[in-house]
PDB file of C-alpha atoms in Angstrom:
ATOM      1  CA  UNK M1269      53.260  32.069  88.104  1.00  0.00           C
ATOM      2  CA  UNK M1270      51.447  35.330  87.330  1.00  0.00           C
ATOM      3  CA  UNK M1271      47.663  35.252  87.497  1.00  0.00           C
ATOM      4  CA  UNK M1272      45.119  37.285  85.574  1.00  0.00           C
ATOM      5  CA  UNK M1273      45.401  39.205  82.347  1.00  0.00           C
ATOM      6  CA  UNK M1274      48.598  41.023  81.549  1.00  0.00           C
ATOM      7  CA  UNK M1275      48.121  44.759  82.192  1.00  0.00           C
ATOM      8  CA  UNK M1276      48.673  47.355  79.490  1.00  0.00           C
ATOM      9  CA  UNK M1277      52.349  48.122  79.002  1.00  0.00           C
ATOM     10  CA  UNK M1278      53.469  51.504  80.276  1.00  0.00           C
ATOM     11  CA  UNK M1279      56.607  53.060  78.821  1.00  0.00           C
ATOM     12  CA  UNK M1280      58.142  56.290  80.103  1.00  0.00           C
ATOM     13  CA  UNK M1281      60.332  58.787  78.303  1.00  0.00           C
ATOM     14  CA  UNK M1282      63.512  59.827  80.111  1.00  0.00           C
ATOM     15  CA  UNK M1283      61.956  63.234  80.900  1.00  0.00           C
ATOM     16  CA  UNK M1284      58.792  61.619  82.299  1.00  0.00           C
ATOM     17  CA  UNK M1285      60.828  59.254  84.481  1.00  0.00           C
ATOM     18  CA  UNK M1286      63.015  62.068  85.853  1.00  0.00           C
ATOM     19  CA  UNK M1287      60.006  64.288  86.623  1.00  0.00           C
ATOM     20  CA  UNK M1288      58.102  61.413  88.280  1.00  0.00           C
ATOM     21  CA  UNK M1289      61.098  60.510  90.452  1.00  0.00           C
ATOM     22  CA  UNK M1290      61.532  64.183  91.414  1.00  0.00           C
ATOM     23  CA  UNK M1291      57.828  64.432  92.270  1.00  0.00           C
ATOM     24  CA  UNK M1292      58.127  61.412  94.584  1.00  0.00           C
ATOM     25  CA  UNK M1293      61.222  62.889  96.314  1.00  0.00           C
ATOM     26  CA  UNK M1294      59.905  66.425  96.899  1.00  0.00           C
ATOM     27  CA  UNK M1295      58.778  66.962 100.477  1.00  0.00           C
ATOM     28  CA  UNK M1296      56.119  69.407  99.303  1.00  0.00           C
ATOM     29  CA  UNK M1297      54.400  66.839  97.070  1.00  0.00           C
ATOM     30  CA  UNK M1298      51.007  65.824  98.477  1.00  0.00           C
ATOM     31  CA  UNK M1299      51.152  62.161  99.571  1.00  0.00           C
ATOM     32  CA  UNK M1300      48.242  61.230  97.302  1.00  0.00           C
ATOM     33  CA  UNK M1301      50.124  62.575  94.263  1.00  0.00           C
ATOM     34  CA  UNK M1302      53.383  60.892  95.324  1.00  0.00           C
ATOM     35  CA  UNK M1303      51.601  57.545  95.663  1.00  0.00           C
ATOM     36  CA  UNK M1304      50.094  57.919  92.185  1.00  0.00           C
ATOM     37  CA  UNK M1305      53.552  58.705  90.791  1.00  0.00           C
ATOM     38  CA  UNK M1306      54.950  55.585  92.528  1.00  0.00           C
ATOM     39  CA  UNK M1307      52.192  53.507  90.891  1.00  0.00           C
ATOM     40  CA  UNK M1308      53.181  54.795  87.445  1.00  0.00           C
ATOM     41  CA  UNK M1309      56.894  54.217  88.109  1.00  0.00           C
ATOM     42  CA  UNK M1310      56.196  50.651  89.276  1.00  0.00           C
ATOM     43  CA  UNK M1311      54.020  50.004  86.235  1.00  0.00           C
ATOM     44  CA  UNK M1312      56.810  51.300  83.984  1.00  0.00           C
ATOM     45  CA  UNK M1313      59.179  48.882  85.739  1.00  0.00           C
ATOM     46  CA  UNK M1314      56.987  46.047  84.426  1.00  0.00           C
ATOM     47  CA  UNK M1315      55.131  45.229  87.638  1.00  0.00           C
ATOM     48  CA  UNK M1316      51.574  43.928  87.501  1.00  0.00           C
ATOM     49  CA  UNK M1317      48.696  45.750  89.151  1.00  0.00           C
ATOM     50  CA  UNK M1318      48.351  43.192  91.982  1.00  0.00           C
ATOM     51  CA  UNK M1319      52.053  43.464  92.791  1.00  0.00           C
ATOM     52  CA  UNK M1320      51.895  47.278  92.775  1.00  0.00           C
ATOM     53  CA  UNK M1321      48.811  47.161  94.999  1.00  0.00           C
ATOM     54  CA  UNK M1322      50.563  44.951  97.562  1.00  0.00           C
ATOM     55  CA  UNK M1323      53.784  46.971  97.599  1.00  0.00           C
ATOM     56  CA  UNK M1324      52.099  50.388  97.845  1.00  0.00           C
ATOM     57  CA  UNK M1325      49.138  49.381 100.028  1.00  0.00           C
ATOM     58  CA  UNK M1326      46.518  50.403  97.486  1.00  0.00           C
ATOM     59  CA  UNK M1327      43.711  48.447  95.859  1.00  0.00           C
ATOM     60  CA  UNK M1328      44.253  46.673  92.562  1.00  0.00           C
ATOM     61  CA  UNK M1329      41.583  48.974  91.117  1.00  0.00           C
ATOM     62  CA  UNK M1330      43.638  52.018  92.160  1.00  0.00           C
ATOM     63  CA  UNK M1331      46.768  50.619  90.508  1.00  0.00           C
ATOM     64  CA  UNK M1332      44.769  49.796  87.365  1.00  0.00           C
ATOM     65  CA  UNK M1333      43.127  53.240  87.327  1.00  0.00           C
ATOM     66  CA  UNK M1334      46.367  55.218  87.521  1.00  0.00           C
ATOM     67  CA  UNK M1335      48.162  52.967  85.009  1.00  0.00           C
ATOM     68  CA  UNK M1336      45.271  53.463  82.583  1.00  0.00           C
ATOM     69  CA  UNK M1337      44.943  57.183  83.226  1.00  0.00           C
ATOM     70  CA  UNK M1338      48.687  57.706  82.649  1.00  0.00           C
ATOM     71  CA  UNK M1339      48.633  55.701  79.413  1.00  0.00           C
ATOM     72  CA  UNK M1340      45.578  57.644  78.232  1.00  0.00           C
ATOM     73  CA  UNK M1341      47.267  61.009  78.876  1.00  0.00           C
ATOM     74  CA  UNK M1342      50.678  60.153  77.402  1.00  0.00           C
ATOM     75  CA  UNK M1343      49.830  61.469  73.914  1.00  0.00           C
ATOM     76  CA  UNK M1344      49.298  64.931  75.461  1.00  0.00           C
ATOM     77  CA  UNK M1345      52.623  66.820  75.469  1.00  0.00           C
ATOM     78  CA  UNK M1346      54.123  67.721  78.863  1.00  0.00           C
ATOM     79  CA  UNK M1347      54.085  71.357  77.739  1.00  0.00           C
ATOM     80  CA  UNK M1348      50.250  71.197  77.678  1.00  0.00           C
ATOM     81  CA  UNK M1349      49.670  69.015  80.759  1.00  0.00           C
ATOM     82  CA  UNK M1350      52.377  68.801  83.419  1.00  0.00           C
ATOM     83  CA  UNK M1351      53.252  65.636  85.318  1.00  0.00           C
ATOM     84  CA  UNK M1352      51.534  66.833  88.504  1.00  0.00           C
ATOM     85  CA  UNK M1353      48.413  67.928  86.573  1.00  0.00           C
ATOM     86  CA  UNK M1354      48.111  64.378  85.254  1.00  0.00           C
ATOM     87  CA  UNK M1355      47.585  63.162  88.833  1.00  0.00           C
ATOM     88  CA  UNK M1356      44.796  65.594  89.719  1.00  0.00           C
ATOM     89  CA  UNK M1357      41.397  64.145  90.528  1.00  0.00           C
ATOM     90  CA  UNK M1358      38.828  64.407  87.789  1.00  0.00           C
ATOM     91  CA  UNK M1359      35.611  66.201  88.715  1.00  0.00           C
ATOM     92  CA  UNK M1360      33.136  63.923  90.427  1.00  0.00           C
ATOM     93  CA  UNK M1361      29.683  63.401  88.995  1.00  0.00           C
ATOM     94  CA  UNK M1362      26.701  64.991  90.601  1.00  0.00           C
ATOM     95  CA  UNK M1363      24.483  67.963  90.412  1.00  0.00           C
ATOM     96  CA  UNK M1364      26.167  71.321  90.930  1.00  0.00           C
ATOM     97  CA  UNK M1365      25.077  73.242  93.995  1.00  0.00           C
ATOM     98  CA  UNK M1366      22.118  75.539  93.523  1.00  0.00           C
ATOM     99  CA  UNK M1367      23.171  77.630  96.523  1.00  0.00           C
ATOM    100  CA  UNK M1368      25.607  80.386  95.609  1.00  0.00           C
ATOM    101  CA  UNK M1369      28.593  81.536  97.648  1.00  0.00           C
ATOM    102  CA  UNK M1370      26.682  84.748  98.432  1.00  0.00           C
ATOM    103  CA  UNK M1371      23.702  82.784  99.778  1.00  0.00           C
ATOM    104  CA  UNK M1372      26.056  80.659 101.884  1.00  0.00           C
ATOM    105  CA  UNK M1373      27.603  83.826 103.332  1.00  0.00           C
ATOM    106  CA  UNK M1374      24.135  85.167 104.150  1.00  0.00           C
ATOM    107  CA  UNK M1375      23.234  81.880 105.861  1.00  0.00           C
ATOM    108  CA  UNK M1376      26.433  81.903 107.933  1.00  0.00           C
ATOM    109  CA  UNK M1377      25.867  85.538 108.932  1.00  0.00           C
ATOM    110  CA  UNK M1378      22.287  84.752 109.926  1.00  0.00           C
ATOM    111  CA  UNK M1379      23.379  81.727 111.964  1.00  0.00           C
ATOM    112  CA  UNK M1380      25.867  83.938 113.832  1.00  0.00           C
ATOM    113  CA  UNK M1381      23.021  86.206 114.960  1.00  0.00           C
ATOM    114  CA  UNK M1382      21.179  85.576 118.195  1.00  0.00           C
ATOM    115  CA  UNK M1383      17.686  84.228 117.373  1.00  0.00           C
ATOM    116  CA  UNK M1384      15.495  87.317 117.962  1.00  0.00           C
ATOM    117  CA  UNK M1385      11.961  86.581 116.859  1.00  0.00           C
ATOM    118  CA  UNK M1386      12.026  82.946 117.897  1.00  0.00           C
ATOM    119  CA  UNK M1387      11.739  81.488 121.394  1.00  0.00           C
ATOM    120  CA  UNK M1388      14.941  79.426 121.030  1.00  0.00           C
ATOM    121  CA  UNK M1389      18.356  79.623 122.668  1.00  0.00           C
ATOM    122  CA  UNK M1390      20.327  78.343 119.657  1.00  0.00           C
ATOM    123  CA  UNK M1391      19.808  77.497 115.999  1.00  0.00           C
ATOM    124  CA  UNK M1392      18.884  73.969 114.953  1.00  0.00           C
ATOM    125  CA  UNK M1393      18.934  72.686 111.386  1.00  0.00           C
ATOM    126  CA  UNK M1394      15.148  72.994 111.193  1.00  0.00           C
ATOM    127  CA  UNK M1395      15.179  76.551 112.625  1.00  0.00           C
ATOM    128  CA  UNK M1396      17.932  77.620 110.208  1.00  0.00           C
ATOM    129  CA  UNK M1397      16.107  76.152 107.201  1.00  0.00           C
ATOM    130  CA  UNK M1398      12.832  77.815 108.181  1.00  0.00           C
ATOM    131  CA  UNK M1399      14.500  81.194 108.767  1.00  0.00           C
ATOM    132  CA  UNK M1400      16.560  81.270 105.535  1.00  0.00           C
ATOM    133  CA  UNK M1401      13.411  80.458 103.564  1.00  0.00           C
ATOM    134  CA  UNK M1402      11.411  83.073 105.504  1.00  0.00           C
ATOM    135  CA  UNK M1403      14.086  85.687 104.718  1.00  0.00           C
ATOM    136  CA  UNK M1404      14.101  84.528 101.063  1.00  0.00           C
ATOM    137  CA  UNK M1405      17.824  83.793 101.141  1.00  0.00           C
ATOM    138  CA  UNK M1406      17.002  80.518  99.348  1.00  0.00           C
ATOM    139  CA  UNK M1407      13.586  79.426  98.054  1.00  0.00           C
ATOM    140  CA  UNK M1408      13.745  75.906  99.519  1.00  0.00           C
ATOM    141  CA  UNK M1409      16.197  73.939 101.672  1.00  0.00           C
ATOM    142  CA  UNK M1410      16.009  70.939 103.968  1.00  0.00           C
ATOM    143  CA  UNK M1411      17.049  71.145 107.609  1.00  0.00           C
ATOM    144  CA  UNK M1412      19.813  68.630 106.999  1.00  0.00           C
ATOM    145  CA  UNK M1413      21.207  70.480 103.991  1.00  0.00           C
ATOM    146  CA  UNK M1414      21.096  73.847 105.801  1.00  0.00           C
ATOM    147  CA  UNK M1415      23.001  72.387 108.758  1.00  0.00           C
ATOM    148  CA  UNK M1416      25.554  70.743 106.418  1.00  0.00           C
ATOM    149  CA  UNK M1417      26.172  73.994 104.513  1.00  0.00           C
ATOM    150  CA  UNK M1418      26.644  75.921 107.739  1.00  0.00           C
ATOM    151  CA  UNK M1419      28.993  73.341 109.174  1.00  0.00           C
ATOM    152  CA  UNK M1420      31.081  73.483 105.994  1.00  0.00           C
ATOM    153  CA  UNK M1421      30.875  77.294 105.753  1.00  0.00           C
ATOM    154  CA  UNK M1422      31.895  77.920 109.353  1.00  0.00           C
ATOM    155  CA  UNK M1423      34.698  75.341 109.514  1.00  0.00           C
ATOM    156  CA  UNK M1424      36.064  76.273 106.064  1.00  0.00           C
ATOM    157  CA  UNK M1425      36.017  80.084 105.896  1.00  0.00           C
ATOM    158  CA  UNK M1426      35.047  81.388 102.472  1.00  0.00           C
TER     159      UNK M1426
END
């Protein structure tokens, strides 16, 4: 006996089905995208969200989300929005960064310098924040945020 409400029905055209199956088979497909394609294929096969979640080791919410997102995008022609584009993450909410790429580069360059005018052997988050504000690279920044930007900037070259 099936429990819970019946999920929205998902029907695929022959072209959609072929492209989804190809996307799942390609070795170059990111695993996250392949899993989302498997969710849609399972939903089109008539499986419920809980069953899809169990089989693909995802949450029921994830199965529900990708079923709903696919259904919502189906009216858009494939010529305007490809199969793989339909599985891209939507932008997350939040305030955009107020620190530009140029300011980040200046901060990274400064952090690579040996501290000259300060009696320290290495930069700390507090020292970096104080120095970038003193040099007017940014008007205001917390020690934590300065350290986080530098960690990201140095480990992910711009």
